[in-house]
mmCIF file of C-alpha atoms and ligand atoms in Angstrom:
data_model
loop_
_atom_site.group_PDB
_atom_site.id
_atom_site.type_symbol
_atom_site.label_atom_id
_atom_site.label_comp_id
_atom_site.label_asym_id
_atom_site.label_seq_id
_atom_site.Cartn_x
_atom_site.Cartn_y
_atom_site.Cartn_z
ATOM 1 C CA MET A 24 0.000 0.000 0.000
ATOM 2 C CA SER A 25 2.919 2.408 0.479
ATOM 3 C CA PRO A 26 2.804 4.124 -2.939
ATOM 4 C CA ARG A 27 -0.975 4.659 -2.603
ATOM 5 C CA ASP A 28 -2.278 4.683 0.992
ATOM 6 C CA GLY A 29 1.245 5.497 2.177
ATOM 7 C CA LEU A 30 1.728 8.622 0.115
ATOM 8 C CA GLN A 31 -1.812 9.925 -0.487
ATOM 9 C CA ASN A 32 -1.806 11.934 2.734
ATOM 10 C CA GLU A 33 1.693 13.428 2.462
ATOM 11 C CA PRO A 34 1.376 17.233 2.511
ATOM 12 C CA GLY A 35 4.410 18.019 0.340
ATOM 13 C CA LEU A 36 4.294 16.897 -3.270
ATOM 14 C CA ILE A 37 6.562 13.904 -3.810
ATOM 15 C CA ALA A 38 8.350 13.672 -7.155
ATOM 16 C CA THR A 39 6.850 11.259 -9.664
ATOM 17 C CA ALA A 40 10.307 9.692 -10.147
ATOM 18 C CA ASP A 41 10.483 8.873 -6.404
ATOM 19 C CA LYS A 42 7.060 7.212 -6.517
ATOM 20 C CA ILE A 43 8.177 5.154 -9.521
ATOM 21 C CA ALA A 44 11.363 4.175 -7.682
ATOM 22 C CA LEU A 45 9.317 3.047 -4.667
ATOM 23 C CA VAL A 46 7.058 0.848 -6.804
ATOM 24 C CA ASP A 47 10.062 -0.654 -8.597
ATOM 25 C CA ARG A 48 11.799 -1.421 -5.316
ATOM 26 C CA LEU A 49 8.640 -3.131 -4.018
ATOM 27 C CA SER A 50 8.431 -5.146 -7.243
ATOM 28 C CA ASN A 51 11.848 -6.591 -6.398
ATOM 29 C CA CYS A 52 10.937 -7.665 -2.849
ATOM 30 C CA GLY A 53 8.827 -10.649 -3.882
ATOM 31 C CA PHE A 54 5.310 -9.244 -3.557
ATOM 32 C CA SER A 55 2.656 -10.580 -5.913
ATOM 33 C CA LYS A 56 0.755 -7.312 -5.773
ATOM 34 C CA VAL A 57 1.570 -3.620 -5.388
ATOM 35 C CA GLU A 58 -1.127 -0.953 -5.035
ATOM 36 C CA VAL A 59 0.446 1.803 -7.102
ATOM 37 C CA THR A 60 -1.832 4.854 -7.052
ATOM 38 C CA SER A 61 -5.423 6.125 -7.358
ATOM 39 C CA PHE A 62 -7.353 7.452 -10.338
ATOM 40 C CA VAL A 63 -9.383 9.813 -8.146
ATOM 41 C CA SER A 64 -10.102 13.510 -8.472
ATOM 42 C CA PRO A 65 -6.812 15.439 -8.186
ATOM 43 C CA LYS A 66 -8.805 18.139 -6.379
ATOM 44 C CA TRP A 67 -9.595 15.621 -3.665
ATOM 45 C CA VAL A 68 -6.166 13.933 -3.496
ATOM 46 C CA PRO A 69 -3.583 16.227 -5.131
ATOM 47 C CA GLN A 70 -0.679 13.999 -4.131
ATOM 48 C CA LEU A 71 -1.811 11.281 -6.563
ATOM 49 C CA GLY A 72 -2.555 13.626 -9.468
ATOM 50 C CA ASP A 73 0.330 12.008 -11.382
ATOM 51 C CA ALA A 74 -1.308 8.542 -11.412
ATOM 52 C CA ALA A 75 -0.986 8.064 -15.182
ATOM 53 C CA GLN A 76 2.671 9.144 -15.225
ATOM 54 C CA VAL A 77 3.531 6.800 -12.350
ATOM 55 C CA MET A 78 1.857 3.876 -14.109
ATOM 56 C CA GLN A 79 3.703 4.742 -17.298
ATOM 57 C CA GLY A 80 7.083 5.004 -15.585
ATOM 58 C CA ILE A 81 7.197 1.792 -13.561
ATOM 59 C CA THR A 82 9.153 -1.261 -14.666
ATOM 60 C CA ARG A 83 6.678 -4.103 -14.665
ATOM 61 C CA LYS A 84 7.939 -7.323 -13.215
ATOM 62 C CA THR A 85 6.459 -10.623 -14.348
ATOM 63 C CA GLY A 86 4.320 -12.149 -11.630
ATOM 64 C CA VAL A 87 3.506 -8.808 -9.982
ATOM 65 C CA SER A 88 0.005 -7.396 -10.304
ATOM 66 C CA TYR A 89 -0.221 -3.588 -10.327
ATOM 67 C CA CYS A 90 -3.434 -2.407 -8.694
ATOM 68 C CA VAL A 91 -5.024 1.077 -8.532
ATOM 69 C CA LEU A 92 -8.016 2.687 -6.820
ATOM 70 C CA THR A 93 -10.958 3.773 -8.969
ATOM 71 C CA PRO A 94 -13.911 5.617 -7.387
ATOM 72 C CA ASN A 95 -16.066 5.798 -10.514
ATOM 73 C CA LEU A 96 -16.291 4.896 -14.199
ATOM 74 C CA ARG A 97 -14.061 7.785 -15.172
ATOM 75 C CA GLY A 98 -11.320 6.541 -12.877
ATOM 76 C CA PHE A 99 -11.809 3.012 -14.167
ATOM 77 C CA GLU A 100 -11.388 4.089 -17.784
ATOM 78 C CA ALA A 101 -8.219 6.012 -16.916
ATOM 79 C CA ALA A 102 -6.892 2.978 -15.023
ATOM 80 C CA VAL A 103 -7.482 0.696 -18.005
ATOM 81 C CA ALA A 104 -5.787 3.189 -20.328
ATOM 82 C CA ALA A 105 -2.799 3.261 -17.946
ATOM 83 C CA GLY A 106 -2.493 -0.537 -18.006
ATOM 84 C CA ALA A 107 -3.626 -1.429 -14.471
ATOM 85 C CA ASP A 108 -3.829 -5.193 -13.842
ATOM 86 C CA GLU A 109 -6.466 -4.842 -11.156
ATOM 87 C CA VAL A 110 -8.671 -2.056 -9.820
ATOM 88 C CA ALA A 111 -10.200 -1.433 -6.407
ATOM 89 C CA ILE A 112 -13.456 0.262 -5.541
ATOM 90 C CA PHE A 113 -13.882 1.673 -2.057
ATOM 91 C CA ALA A 114 -16.996 1.807 0.075
ATOM 92 C CA SER A 115 -17.541 2.487 3.746
ATOM 93 C CA ALA A 116 -19.498 0.770 6.490
ATOM 94 C CA SER A 117 -20.299 4.201 7.951
ATOM 95 C CA GLU A 118 -22.248 7.045 6.366
ATOM 96 C CA GLY A 119 -20.131 9.847 7.830
ATOM 97 C CA PHE A 120 -16.892 8.611 6.255
ATOM 98 C CA SER A 121 -18.608 7.815 2.946
ATOM 99 C CA GLN A 122 -19.840 11.400 2.668
ATOM 100 C CA LYS A 123 -16.501 12.930 3.609
ATOM 101 C CA ASN A 124 -14.359 10.589 1.497
ATOM 102 C CA ILE A 125 -16.344 10.180 -1.720
ATOM 103 C CA ASN A 126 -19.113 12.747 -1.306
ATOM 104 C CA CYS A 127 -22.058 10.347 -1.391
ATOM 105 C CA SER A 128 -24.005 7.930 0.803
ATOM 106 C CA VAL A 129 -23.059 4.258 1.074
ATOM 107 C CA ALA A 130 -26.064 3.261 -1.081
ATOM 108 C CA GLU A 131 -25.153 5.874 -3.716
ATOM 109 C CA SER A 132 -21.579 4.583 -3.778
ATOM 110 C CA ILE A 133 -22.737 1.007 -4.384
ATOM 111 C CA ALA A 134 -24.915 2.244 -7.277
ATOM 112 C CA ARG A 135 -21.893 4.138 -8.650
ATOM 113 C CA PHE A 136 -19.763 0.984 -8.499
ATOM 114 C CA GLU A 137 -22.234 -1.118 -10.521
ATOM 115 C CA PRO A 138 -21.182 0.252 -13.926
ATOM 116 C CA VAL A 139 -17.515 -0.032 -12.885
ATOM 117 C CA LEU A 140 -18.001 -3.734 -12.125
ATOM 118 C CA ALA A 141 -19.916 -4.265 -15.367
ATOM 119 C CA ALA A 142 -17.186 -2.588 -17.417
ATOM 120 C CA ALA A 143 -14.490 -4.536 -15.558
ATOM 121 C CA MET A 144 -16.229 -7.872 -16.048
ATOM 122 C CA ALA A 145 -16.547 -7.167 -19.774
ATOM 123 C CA ILE A 146 -12.745 -7.108 -20.038
ATOM 124 C CA GLU A 147 -12.106 -9.680 -17.265
ATOM 125 C CA MET A 148 -10.376 -7.122 -15.051
ATOM 126 C CA PRO A 149 -10.322 -8.265 -11.411
ATOM 127 C CA VAL A 150 -11.974 -5.823 -8.998
ATOM 128 C CA ARG A 151 -11.147 -5.671 -5.326
ATOM 129 C CA GLY A 152 -13.550 -4.015 -2.884
ATOM 130 C CA TYR A 153 -12.709 -2.053 0.238
ATOM 131 C CA VAL A 154 -14.946 -1.511 3.216
ATOM 132 C CA SER A 155 -13.664 1.301 5.426
ATOM 133 C CA CYS A 156 -14.370 2.030 9.082
ATOM 134 C CA VAL A 157 -15.005 -1.617 9.916
ATOM 135 C CA THR A 158 -14.779 -1.067 13.662
ATOM 136 C CA ASP A 159 -14.836 2.712 14.172
ATOM 137 C CA CYS A 160 -15.590 5.825 12.136
ATOM 138 C CA PRO A 161 -13.973 9.212 12.841
ATOM 139 C CA TYR A 162 -17.376 10.864 12.301
ATOM 140 C CA ASP A 163 -20.006 8.310 13.430
ATOM 141 C CA GLY A 164 -18.218 6.465 16.271
ATOM 142 C CA PRO A 165 -18.298 2.662 16.669
ATOM 143 C CA THR A 166 -19.494 0.682 13.634
ATOM 144 C CA ASP A 167 -22.130 -2.053 13.890
ATOM 145 C CA PRO A 168 -20.510 -5.345 12.715
ATOM 146 C CA ALA A 169 -23.761 -6.266 10.901
ATOM 147 C CA ARG A 170 -23.336 -3.183 8.747
ATOM 148 C CA VAL A 171 -19.804 -4.241 7.752
ATOM 149 C CA ALA A 172 -21.093 -7.711 6.844
ATOM 150 C CA ASP A 173 -23.874 -6.180 4.709
ATOM 151 C CA VAL A 174 -21.553 -3.890 2.746
ATOM 152 C CA ALA A 175 -18.923 -6.633 2.294
ATOM 153 C CA ALA A 176 -21.590 -9.041 1.008
ATOM 154 C CA GLN A 177 -22.913 -6.366 -1.371
ATOM 155 C CA LEU A 178 -19.432 -5.851 -2.835
ATOM 156 C CA ILE A 179 -18.981 -9.609 -3.338
ATOM 157 C CA GLY A 180 -22.491 -9.714 -4.845
ATOM 158 C CA LEU A 181 -21.481 -7.010 -7.329
ATOM 159 C CA GLY A 182 -18.578 -9.199 -8.501
ATOM 160 C CA CYS A 183 -15.560 -8.226 -6.389
ATOM 161 C CA PHE A 184 -13.211 -11.198 -6.012
ATOM 162 C CA GLU A 185 -12.124 -10.061 -2.557
ATOM 163 C CA VAL A 186 -13.077 -7.516 0.078
ATOM 164 C CA SER A 187 -10.464 -5.739 2.151
ATOM 165 C CA LEU A 188 -11.708 -4.806 5.625
ATOM 166 C CA GLY A 189 -10.304 -1.410 6.548
ATOM 167 C CA ASP A 190 -9.684 -0.238 10.099
ATOM 168 C CA THR A 191 -9.256 3.216 8.631
ATOM 169 C CA ILE A 192 -8.284 5.041 11.830
ATOM 170 C CA GLY A 193 -6.557 2.152 13.600
ATOM 171 C CA ALA A 194 -9.002 2.191 16.501
ATOM 172 C CA GLY A 195 -9.914 -1.499 16.318
ATOM 173 C CA THR A 196 -8.949 -3.866 19.130
ATOM 174 C CA GLN A 197 -8.671 -7.638 19.134
ATOM 175 C CA GLU A 198 -12.144 -7.702 20.707
ATOM 176 C CA THR A 199 -13.875 -5.405 18.212
ATOM 177 C CA VAL A 200 -12.057 -6.932 15.232
ATOM 178 C CA THR A 201 -13.077 -10.436 16.332
ATOM 179 C CA LYS A 202 -16.727 -9.368 16.672
ATOM 180 C CA MET A 203 -16.613 -7.706 13.268
ATOM 181 C CA LEU A 204 -15.000 -10.781 11.652
ATOM 182 C CA ASP A 205 -17.587 -13.105 13.227
ATOM 183 C CA ALA A 206 -20.346 -11.074 11.534
ATOM 184 C CA VAL A 207 -18.592 -10.808 8.169
ATOM 185 C CA LEU A 208 -17.540 -14.471 8.042
ATOM 186 C CA ALA A 209 -21.201 -15.481 8.358
ATOM 187 C CA LYS A 210 -21.687 -13.909 4.907
ATOM 188 C CA VAL A 211 -18.310 -13.978 3.135
ATOM 189 C CA PRO A 212 -15.704 -16.801 3.363
ATOM 190 C CA ALA A 213 -12.238 -16.038 4.745
ATOM 191 C CA GLN A 214 -10.588 -16.752 1.360
ATOM 192 C CA GLN A 215 -12.395 -13.702 -0.042
ATOM 193 C CA LEU A 216 -11.384 -11.363 2.778
ATOM 194 C CA ALA A 217 -8.290 -9.287 3.477
ATOM 195 C CA GLY A 218 -7.314 -7.263 6.537
ATOM 196 C CA HIS A 219 -6.311 -3.601 6.161
ATOM 197 C CA PHE A 220 -5.166 -2.281 9.507
ATOM 198 C CA HIS A 221 -3.855 1.169 10.240
ATOM 199 C CA ASP A 222 -1.517 1.249 13.217
ATOM 200 C CA THR A 223 -2.570 4.481 14.940
ATOM 201 C CA LYS A 224 -2.701 2.936 18.400
ATOM 202 C CA GLY A 225 -0.232 0.112 17.843
ATOM 203 C CA ASN A 226 -3.015 -2.485 17.628
ATOM 204 C CA ALA A 227 -2.461 -3.582 14.023
ATOM 205 C CA LEU A 228 -0.231 -6.617 14.588
ATOM 206 C CA GLY A 229 -2.564 -7.948 17.294
ATOM 207 C CA ASN A 230 -5.505 -7.402 14.950
ATOM 208 C CA ILE A 231 -3.673 -9.323 12.221
ATOM 209 C CA GLU A 232 -3.120 -12.193 14.671
ATOM 210 C CA VAL A 233 -6.832 -12.520 15.450
ATOM 211 C CA SER A 234 -7.567 -12.264 11.713
ATOM 212 C CA LEU A 235 -5.094 -15.095 11.034
ATOM 213 C CA ASP A 236 -6.858 -17.156 13.694
ATOM 214 C CA ALA A 237 -10.145 -16.447 11.884
ATOM 215 C CA GLY A 238 -8.663 -17.811 8.640
ATOM 216 C CA LEU A 239 -7.667 -14.634 6.758
ATOM 217 C CA ARG A 240 -4.460 -14.942 4.739
ATOM 218 C CA CYS A 241 -4.233 -11.643 2.872
ATOM 219 C CA PHE A 242 -3.104 -8.443 4.591
ATOM 220 C CA ASP A 243 -2.569 -4.947 3.289
ATOM 221 C CA ALA A 244 0.494 -3.150 4.588
ATOM 222 C CA SER A 245 2.739 -0.227 3.791
ATOM 223 C CA ALA A 246 6.548 -0.374 3.710
ATOM 224 C CA GLY A 247 7.941 1.867 6.424
ATOM 225 C CA GLY A 248 4.462 2.205 7.967
ATOM 226 C CA LEU A 249 3.632 5.173 5.756
ATOM 227 C CA GLY A 250 0.043 6.205 5.366
ATOM 228 C CA GLY A 251 -3.171 7.841 6.378
ATOM 229 C CA CYS A 252 -6.331 9.041 4.719
ATOM 230 C CA PRO A 253 -6.880 12.768 4.124
ATOM 231 C CA TYR A 254 -10.584 12.295 4.907
ATOM 232 C CA ALA A 255 -10.069 10.360 8.158
ATOM 233 C CA PRO A 256 -8.701 12.732 10.794
ATOM 234 C CA GLY A 257 -6.329 10.928 13.119
ATOM 235 C CA ALA A 258 -5.606 8.099 10.697
ATOM 236 C CA LYS A 259 -1.919 7.317 10.885
ATOM 237 C CA GLY A 260 0.073 4.897 8.799
ATOM 238 C CA ASN A 261 -0.842 1.467 7.618
ATOM 239 C CA VAL A 262 0.798 -1.309 9.538
ATOM 240 C CA ALA A 263 4.446 -1.519 8.419
ATOM 241 C CA THR A 264 4.908 -4.305 5.870
ATOM 242 C CA GLU A 265 8.271 -5.296 7.318
ATOM 243 C CA LYS A 266 6.663 -5.852 10.738
ATOM 244 C CA VAL A 267 3.914 -7.984 9.204
ATOM 245 C CA VAL A 268 6.405 -10.095 7.244
ATOM 246 C CA GLN A 269 8.524 -10.589 10.375
ATOM 247 C CA LEU A 270 5.429 -11.661 12.341
ATOM 248 C CA LEU A 271 4.393 -14.102 9.611
ATOM 249 C CA HIS A 272 7.881 -15.593 9.322
ATOM 250 C CA ASP A 273 8.048 -15.960 13.131
ATOM 251 C CA LYS A 274 4.770 -17.845 12.984
ATOM 252 C CA GLY A 275 6.160 -20.171 10.319
ATOM 253 C CA PHE A 276 4.269 -18.806 7.305
ATOM 254 C CA GLU A 277 5.930 -18.658 3.902
ATOM 255 C CA THR A 278 5.528 -15.280 2.227
ATOM 256 C CA GLY A 279 8.027 -15.347 -0.634
ATOM 257 C CA ILE A 280 9.213 -11.919 0.499
ATOM 258 C CA ASP A 281 12.868 -10.956 0.842
ATOM 259 C CA LEU A 282 12.877 -9.278 4.254
ATOM 260 C CA GLN A 283 16.245 -7.573 3.818
ATOM 261 C CA ARG A 284 15.242 -5.945 0.534
ATOM 262 C CA LEU A 285 11.957 -4.983 2.125
ATOM 263 C CA GLN A 286 13.769 -3.290 5.020
ATOM 264 C CA GLU A 287 15.864 -1.291 2.550
ATOM 265 C CA THR A 288 12.678 -0.356 0.688
ATOM 266 C CA ALA A 289 11.025 0.683 3.947
ATOM 267 C CA ALA A 290 13.961 3.019 4.679
ATOM 268 C CA PHE A 291 13.618 4.479 1.174
ATOM 269 C CA ALA A 292 9.852 4.944 1.671
ATOM 270 C CA GLN A 293 10.454 6.762 4.943
ATOM 271 C CA SER A 294 13.045 9.013 3.299
ATOM 272 C CA LEU A 295 10.277 10.316 1.017
ATOM 273 C CA LYS A 296 8.222 11.629 3.912
ATOM 274 C CA GLY A 297 8.467 15.354 4.313
ATOM 275 C CA LYS A 298 10.719 15.596 1.289
HETATM 276 P P1 LIG B 316 -17.442 14.815 -6.424
HETATM 277 O O1 LIG B 316 -16.943 16.218 -6.239
HETATM 278 O O2 LIG B 316 -18.646 14.419 -5.674
HETATM 279 O O3 LIG B 316 -17.740 14.410 -7.929
HETATM 280 O O4 LIG B 316 -16.238 13.831 -6.096
HETATM 281 P P2 LIG B 316 -17.709 15.128 -9.305
HETATM 282 O O5 LIG B 316 -18.140 14.075 -10.274
HETATM 283 O O6 LIG B 316 -18.480 16.406 -9.211
HETATM 284 O O7 LIG B 316 -16.160 15.437 -9.580
HETATM 285 C C1 LIG B 316 -15.439 16.481 -8.975
HETATM 286 C C2 LIG B 316 -14.287 16.880 -9.873
HETATM 287 O O8 LIG B 316 -13.395 15.761 -9.988
HETATM 288 C C3 LIG B 316 -14.727 17.208 -11.292
HETATM 289 O O9 LIG B 316 -13.777 18.107 -11.804
HETATM 290 C C4 LIG B 316 -14.558 15.892 -12.013
HETATM 291 O O10 LIG B 316 -14.360 16.044 -13.371
HETATM 292 C C5 LIG B 316 -13.342 15.314 -11.357
HETATM 293 P P3 LIG B 316 -14.169 19.661 -12.063
HETATM 294 O O11 LIG B 316 -15.341 19.601 -12.998
HETATM 295 O O12 LIG B 316 -14.520 20.211 -10.692
HETATM 296 O O13 LIG B 316 -12.918 20.247 -12.636
HETATM 297 N N1 LIG B 316 -13.312 13.851 -11.293
HETATM 298 C C6 LIG B 316 -12.212 13.109 -11.554
HETATM 299 N N2 LIG B 316 -10.965 13.466 -11.932
HETATM 300 C C7 LIG B 316 -10.083 12.464 -12.123
HETATM 301 N N3 LIG B 316 -10.384 11.146 -11.925
HETATM 302 C C8 LIG B 316 -11.619 10.782 -11.560
HETATM 303 C C9 LIG B 316 -12.592 11.781 -11.354
HETATM 304 N N4 LIG B 316 -13.872 11.755 -10.990
HETATM 305 C C10 LIG B 316 -14.297 13.015 -10.953
HETATM 306 N N5 LIG B 316 -11.884 9.495 -11.366
HETATM 307 C C11 LIG B 316 -15.091 11.715 -6.171
HETATM 308 C C12 LIG B 316 -16.435 12.419 -6.094
HETATM 309 C C13 LIG B 316 -15.328 10.253 -5.868
HETATM 310 C C14 LIG B 316 -14.524 11.895 -7.580
HETATM 311 C C15 LIG B 316 -14.137 12.361 -5.118
HETATM 312 O O14 LIG B 316 -14.802 12.379 -3.894
HETATM 313 C C16 LIG B 316 -12.843 11.610 -4.963
HETATM 314 O O15 LIG B 316 -12.031 11.577 -5.894
HETATM 315 N N6 LIG B 316 -12.616 11.021 -3.778
HETATM 316 C C17 LIG B 316 -11.425 10.204 -3.552
HETATM 317 C C18 LIG B 316 -11.043 10.252 -2.105
HETATM 318 C C19 LIG B 316 -9.876 9.336 -1.854
HETATM 319 O O16 LIG B 316 -9.129 8.969 -2.753
HETATM 320 N N7 LIG B 316 -9.685 8.973 -0.571
HETATM 321 C C20 LIG B 316 -8.594 8.112 -0.170
HETATM 322 C C21 LIG B 316 -8.759 6.701 -0.611
HETATM 323 S S1 LIG B 316 -9.861 5.755 0.425
HETATM 324 C C22 LIG B 316 -8.850 5.232 1.728
HETATM 325 O O17 LIG B 316 -7.759 5.702 1.887
HETATM 326 C C23 LIG B 316 -9.350 4.121 2.600
HETATM 327 C C24 LIG B 316 -8.676 2.780 2.273
HETATM 328 O O18 LIG B 316 -7.269 2.863 2.427
HETATM 329 C C25 LIG B 316 -9.218 1.681 3.196
HETATM 330 C C26 LIG B 316 -9.177 2.092 4.672
HETATM 331 O O19 LIG B 316 -8.139 2.466 5.192
HETATM 332 O O20 LIG B 316 -10.275 2.005 5.259
HETATM 333 C C27 LIG B 316 -8.964 2.340 0.842
HETATM 334 MG MG1 LIG B 317 -6.257 2.744 4.313
#
């Protein structure tokens, strides 16, 4: 997530060449997927206004899928033109965040995603879905787990191959994440779920552990722990990828990731902050 979620909230504009270098370094760490950028309104997220140039500049590595965020059909078309391998749509389990982040209600966002899914299916482009604020919303407070399950099931029903469950402000605890997962798993199997934990309060690794226990095997993370959402006050970085890989290796999982290269990449990612 570092080139996208990691950089989207950085106040100073980061050079396109540095973003390209970050993606290329990640491509050489052994990841099967890198979320590169977002084809969103540059008025809303100025930092990612160079999405097309970044996509054009990266060196594509065989076996790596390059994914981008697309909030609407316009973003989808731009993503296809830029050669994205996969796109992601993003919904929220809370109304307050949906309004602030994409300027519409949750129901309106689902209706907006329908033509994106239809267009993607027509060209066999995989679409990932996000649900934000799965335990807590910066505007509406605690989120009802049933609501998360409903939105996740709607995204799968639309045709998403996977739904990433976002603890957008990193306020989730092992208890609230477990309750949320219990509700979601009643509607969507673990193989179609991913965990996306921000590490605001240092809970992310613990939340990944309870997610592993619940059967999840896909986790979003950001090298160097970069990140935050401009429309979620208080949201700090995503969980650091190098910490997640270390945890997984300690637990005996195989990840295919070169931890030393990842640590070098994390240092490079951090050097971009405040540049
Ligand atoms: P809007 O203002 O309601 O819609 O924004 P609009 O259709 O009136 O468009 C506004 C302007 O943007 C217009 O330009 C459009 O042409 C243009 P103007 O006429 O004013 O010059 N526009 C676009 N430009 C480029 N690409 C596009 C596009 N669409 C419209 N695709 C909109 C609605 C969804 C566009 C806006 O709210 C938006 O871009 N929001 C994105 C916010 C965002 O990227 N947030 C961060 C990602 S989500 C996140 O971080 C959470 C996550 O990590 C999971 C987690 O942690 O929970 C995924
Ligand atoms: Mg996020």
